[in-house]
Amino acid sequence: PGTRGKQWYQRRVRGENMYPGLSEPPVTNPDTIAAINPKSKIIFNMRDPISRMKSAYQFFCSFGVYNCDKPVTPEKFHNLCSEAVEMFNECLKTNTLRGCTYSTKYHQLATHLYASIYHIYLKDFMKVFPREQLYFLNLEEHIADSVASARRLCDFLEIPRFPDGVLEGFLERHKVRNQLSDEKRIPYIMDETIEMLEEFFKPHLRELVDLLGDEKWYWKRPH
């Protein structure tokens, strides 16, 4: 229905009112994809969770997706992050980690906090897809060398690599540029915000590293 709002779709996609009486969704996106096409190849694009939180705050506030108190500031960002962490920790008192990660409670930054607990979602995909059909892309590595990253993606997808020079030109023409003006950015993240988020994500990054077997998924954060 064209009149449905963003939050309605979020609730439907993430399971609200679809599994009454259950604290966790028994069926998620990987189950559906595997049932439709078990030979699918899945690419996961993962970013440093704290950088992701900052980017989401700036972008969605600036473009009116979130009902933010403007202008954006480090202090307001800290308060929203605190609320998101508190909401998640409150959920853990009566629910499982997986149940809280798939939680449908809406908060302006909570969805990005939940979505950055990557290992929960990856495990659901790994239950139904063999490892060789899954590709884990580190966004920071991709940005640092997009040409090499794109070639690895071609190899994973089993398609021919682009000829030398063609790929470079294509990536340059389609490069995503952050269009936010300076007044729509926060100049820094407060130290206490970083400490709070690092403490929150610490066990989840450890789980991710154990799952994928590579310490790059710590993003150089404390662990």
CSV table of C-alpha atoms in Angstrom, one decimal:
chain,number,residue,atom,x,y,z
A,1,PRO,CA,0.0,0.0,0.0
A,2,GLY,CA,1.4,3.3,-1.1
A,3,THR,CA,0.2,5.2,2.0
A,4,ARG,CA,2.2,3.1,4.5
A,5,GLY,CA,5.0,4.9,6.3
A,6,LYS,CA,8.6,3.8,6.8
A,7,GLN,CA,8.0,2.6,10.4
A,8,TRP,CA,5.2,0.3,9.2
A,9,TYR,CA,7.5,-1.4,6.7
A,10,GLN,CA,10.3,-1.7,9.3
A,11,ARG,CA,7.9,-3.4,11.7
A,12,ARG,CA,6.7,-5.8,9.0
A,13,VAL,CA,10.1,-6.7,7.7
A,14,ARG,CA,11.5,-7.2,11.3
A,15,GLY,CA,8.6,-9.4,12.4
A,16,GLU,CA,6.2,-7.3,14.5
A,17,ASN,CA,2.8,-8.9,14.8
A,18,MET,CA,3.9,-11.8,12.6
A,19,TYR,CA,4.9,-14.2,15.4
A,20,PRO,CA,2.6,-13.7,18.3
A,21,GLY,CA,3.8,-15.2,21.5
A,22,LEU,CA,7.4,-15.7,20.4
A,23,SER,CA,10.3,-13.7,21.6
A,24,GLU,CA,12.4,-14.5,18.5
A,25,PRO,CA,11.4,-14.7,14.8
A,26,PRO,CA,11.4,-18.4,13.8
A,27,VAL,CA,11.9,-17.4,10.2
A,28,THR,CA,14.1,-14.6,8.9
A,29,ASN,CA,15.3,-13.2,5.6
A,30,PRO,CA,17.9,-15.9,5.0
A,31,ASP,CA,15.3,-18.7,5.4
A,32,THR,CA,13.1,-17.0,2.7
A,33,ILE,CA,16.0,-16.4,0.3
A,34,ALA,CA,17.3,-19.9,0.7
A,35,ALA,CA,13.8,-21.3,0.0
A,36,ILE,CA,13.4,-19.3,-3.1
A,37,ASN,CA,17.0,-19.6,-4.4
A,38,PRO,CA,19.4,-21.9,-2.4
A,39,LYS,CA,22.2,-21.0,-4.8
A,40,SER,CA,22.1,-17.3,-4.0
A,41,LYS,CA,25.3,-15.5,-3.3
A,42,ILE,CA,25.1,-13.1,-0.5
A,43,ILE,CA,27.3,-10.0,0.0
A,44,PHE,CA,27.5,-8.5,3.5
A,45,ASN,CA,28.7,-4.9,3.6
A,46,MET,CA,29.9,-4.2,7.2
A,47,ARG,CA,31.1,-0.9,8.6
A,48,ASP,CA,32.7,0.1,11.9
A,49,PRO,CA,29.6,0.2,14.1
A,50,ILE,CA,30.5,3.5,15.8
A,51,SER,CA,31.2,5.3,12.5
A,52,ARG,CA,27.9,3.8,11.2
A,53,MET,CA,26.0,5.3,14.2
A,54,LYS,CA,27.5,8.7,13.6
A,55,SER,CA,26.8,8.6,9.8
A,56,ALA,CA,23.2,7.5,10.4
A,57,TYR,CA,22.6,10.4,12.9
A,58,GLN,CA,24.0,13.0,10.5
A,59,PHE,CA,22.4,11.7,7.4
A,60,PHE,CA,18.9,10.8,8.6
A,61,CYS,CA,18.6,14.0,10.7
A,62,SER,CA,19.7,16.1,7.8
A,63,PHE,CA,17.2,14.6,5.3
A,64,GLY,CA,14.3,14.5,7.7
A,65,VAL,CA,14.1,10.7,8.1
A,66,TYR,CA,14.5,11.2,11.9
A,67,ASN,CA,12.6,13.8,13.8
A,68,CYS,CA,15.7,15.3,15.3
A,69,ASP,CA,16.4,18.3,17.4
A,70,LYS,CA,18.4,20.5,15.1
A,71,PRO,CA,21.2,21.5,14.7
A,72,VAL,CA,23.0,18.2,15.2
A,73,THR,CA,25.6,18.3,17.9
A,74,PRO,CA,28.0,15.8,19.7
A,75,GLU,CA,25.9,16.2,22.9
A,76,LYS,CA,22.6,15.4,21.2
A,77,PHE,CA,24.3,12.4,19.5
A,78,HIS,CA,25.5,11.2,22.8
A,79,ASN,CA,22.0,11.4,24.4
A,80,LEU,CA,20.4,9.5,21.5
A,81,CYS,CA,23.1,6.8,21.7
A,82,SER,CA,22.6,6.6,25.5
A,83,GLU,CA,18.9,6.1,25.0
A,84,ALA,CA,19.5,3.4,22.3
A,85,VAL,CA,21.9,1.5,24.6
A,86,GLU,CA,19.6,1.7,27.5
A,87,MET,CA,16.7,0.4,25.5
A,88,PHE,CA,18.7,-2.6,24.4
A,89,ASN,CA,20.0,-3.4,27.8
A,90,GLU,CA,16.5,-3.1,29.2
A,91,CYS,CA,15.3,-5.6,26.6
A,92,LEU,CA,18.0,-8.1,27.6
A,93,LYS,CA,16.5,-8.3,31.1
A,94,THR,CA,13.6,-10.3,29.8
A,95,ASN,CA,14.6,-11.5,26.4
A,96,THR,CA,17.4,-13.3,24.6
A,97,LEU,CA,20.2,-11.5,22.7
A,98,ARG,CA,18.8,-12.7,19.4
A,99,GLY,CA,15.3,-11.6,20.4
A,100,CYS,CA,16.5,-8.1,21.3
A,101,THR,CA,18.6,-7.8,18.2
A,102,TYR,CA,15.5,-8.5,16.1
A,103,SER,CA,13.5,-6.2,18.3
A,104,THR,CA,10.9,-4.0,16.6
A,105,LYS,CA,10.9,-1.2,19.2
A,106,TYR,CA,11.6,1.9,17.3
A,107,HIS,CA,14.1,4.5,18.3
A,108,GLN,CA,15.9,7.0,16.1
A,109,LEU,CA,19.3,5.3,16.5
A,110,ALA,CA,18.2,2.0,18.0
A,111,THR,CA,17.7,0.3,14.7
A,112,HIS,CA,21.3,1.1,13.7
A,113,LEU,CA,22.6,-0.1,17.1
A,114,TYR,CA,20.7,-3.4,16.6
A,115,ALA,CA,21.7,-3.8,13.0
A,116,SER,CA,25.4,-3.4,13.9
A,117,ILE,CA,25.3,-6.6,16.0
A,118,TYR,CA,26.4,-8.3,12.9
A,119,HIS,CA,27.2,-11.8,14.3
A,120,ILE,CA,23.5,-12.5,15.1
A,121,TYR,CA,22.4,-11.9,11.5
A,122,LEU,CA,25.4,-13.7,10.0
A,123,LYS,CA,24.7,-16.8,12.0
A,124,ASP,CA,21.2,-17.0,10.7
A,125,PHE,CA,22.6,-16.9,7.1
A,126,MET,CA,25.2,-19.4,7.9
A,127,LYS,CA,22.6,-21.9,9.1
A,128,VAL,CA,21.1,-22.1,5.6
A,129,PHE,CA,23.9,-21.1,3.2
A,130,PRO,CA,27.4,-22.7,2.8
A,131,ARG,CA,30.3,-20.4,3.6
A,132,GLU,CA,31.4,-20.3,-0.1
A,133,GLN,CA,28.2,-18.5,-1.0
A,134,LEU,CA,28.7,-15.7,1.5
A,135,TYR,CA,31.0,-12.7,1.1
A,136,PHE,CA,32.0,-10.4,3.9
A,137,LEU,CA,33.0,-6.9,2.7
A,138,ASN,CA,34.7,-4.5,5.0
A,139,LEU,CA,33.5,-1.1,4.0
A,140,GLU,CA,36.7,0.7,5.1
A,141,GLU,CA,38.8,-1.7,3.1
A,142,HIS,CA,36.6,-1.2,0.1
A,143,ILE,CA,36.9,2.6,0.3
A,144,ALA,CA,40.7,2.4,0.7
A,145,ASP,CA,41.1,0.3,-2.5
A,146,SER,CA,37.8,0.1,-4.3
A,147,VAL,CA,39.5,-1.3,-7.5
A,148,ALA,CA,40.9,-4.3,-5.7
A,149,SER,CA,37.7,-4.8,-3.7
A,150,ALA,CA,35.6,-4.7,-6.9
A,151,ARG,CA,37.9,-7.4,-8.5
A,152,ARG,CA,37.5,-9.6,-5.5
A,153,LEU,CA,33.7,-9.2,-5.7
A,154,CYS,CA,33.8,-10.2,-9.4
A,155,ASP,CA,35.7,-13.3,-8.5
A,156,PHE,CA,33.2,-14.2,-5.8
A,157,LEU,CA,30.3,-13.7,-8.2
A,158,GLU,CA,32.2,-15.7,-10.8
A,159,ILE,CA,31.9,-13.0,-13.5
A,160,PRO,CA,34.7,-11.7,-15.6
A,161,ARG,CA,36.8,-8.9,-14.2
A,162,PHE,CA,36.6,-5.5,-15.8
A,163,PRO,CA,39.4,-4.6,-18.2
A,164,ASP,CA,42.2,-2.4,-16.8
A,165,GLY,CA,41.2,1.2,-16.9
A,166,VAL,CA,37.5,0.5,-17.4
A,167,LEU,CA,36.9,-0.4,-13.8
A,168,GLU,CA,38.8,2.6,-12.5
A,169,GLY,CA,36.8,5.0,-14.7
A,170,PHE,CA,33.5,3.4,-13.8
A,171,LEU,CA,34.2,3.7,-10.0
A,172,GLU,CA,35.3,7.3,-10.3
A,173,ARG,CA,32.2,8.3,-12.2
A,174,HIS,CA,29.9,6.5,-9.7
A,175,LYS,CA,31.8,7.4,-6.6
A,176,VAL,CA,29.5,8.1,-3.7
A,177,ARG,CA,30.2,11.6,-2.3
A,178,ASN,CA,28.9,12.8,1.0
A,179,GLN,CA,26.8,15.8,0.2
A,180,LEU,CA,26.3,17.0,3.7
A,181,SER,CA,27.4,20.5,4.4
A,182,ASP,CA,29.5,21.3,7.4
A,183,GLU,CA,26.6,22.6,9.5
A,184,LYS,CA,24.9,19.2,9.1
A,185,ARG,CA,27.8,17.3,10.4
A,186,ILE,CA,29.0,16.8,14.0
A,187,PRO,CA,32.6,17.9,14.2
A,188,TYR,CA,33.6,15.1,16.6
A,189,ILE,CA,32.3,12.4,18.8
A,190,MET,CA,32.5,13.0,22.5
A,191,ASP,CA,35.0,10.7,24.4
A,192,GLU,CA,32.3,9.5,26.7
A,193,THR,CA,30.2,8.5,23.7
A,194,ILE,CA,33.0,6.5,22.1
A,195,GLU,CA,33.7,4.8,25.4
A,196,MET,CA,30.0,3.9,25.9
A,197,LEU,CA,29.6,2.5,22.4
A,198,GLU,CA,33.0,0.7,22.5
A,199,GLU,CA,31.9,-1.0,25.7
A,200,PHE,CA,28.6,-1.9,24.2
A,201,PHE,CA,30.0,-3.4,21.0
A,202,LYS,CA,33.0,-5.1,22.6
A,203,PRO,CA,31.5,-8.5,23.1
A,204,HIS,CA,29.7,-8.4,19.8
A,205,LEU,CA,32.9,-7.6,17.9
A,206,ARG,CA,34.6,-10.5,19.7
A,207,GLU,CA,31.8,-12.8,18.5
A,208,LEU,CA,32.2,-11.5,15.0
A,209,VAL,CA,36.0,-12.1,14.9
A,210,ASP,CA,35.5,-15.6,16.3
A,211,LEU,CA,32.8,-16.3,13.7
A,212,LEU,CA,34.8,-15.0,10.7
A,213,GLY,CA,38.3,-15.7,11.9
A,214,ASP,CA,39.9,-12.4,11.2
A,215,GLU,CA,40.8,-9.6,13.6
A,216,LYS,CA,40.1,-6.9,11.1
A,217,TRP,CA,36.5,-7.1,12.3
A,218,TYR,CA,37.6,-5.4,15.5
A,219,TRP,CA,38.0,-2.2,13.5
A,220,LYS,CA,40.9,-1.5,15.8
A,221,ARG,CA,38.4,-1.1,18.7
A,222,PRO,CA,39.1,-2.3,22.2
A,223,HIS,CA,38.3,-6.0,22.7
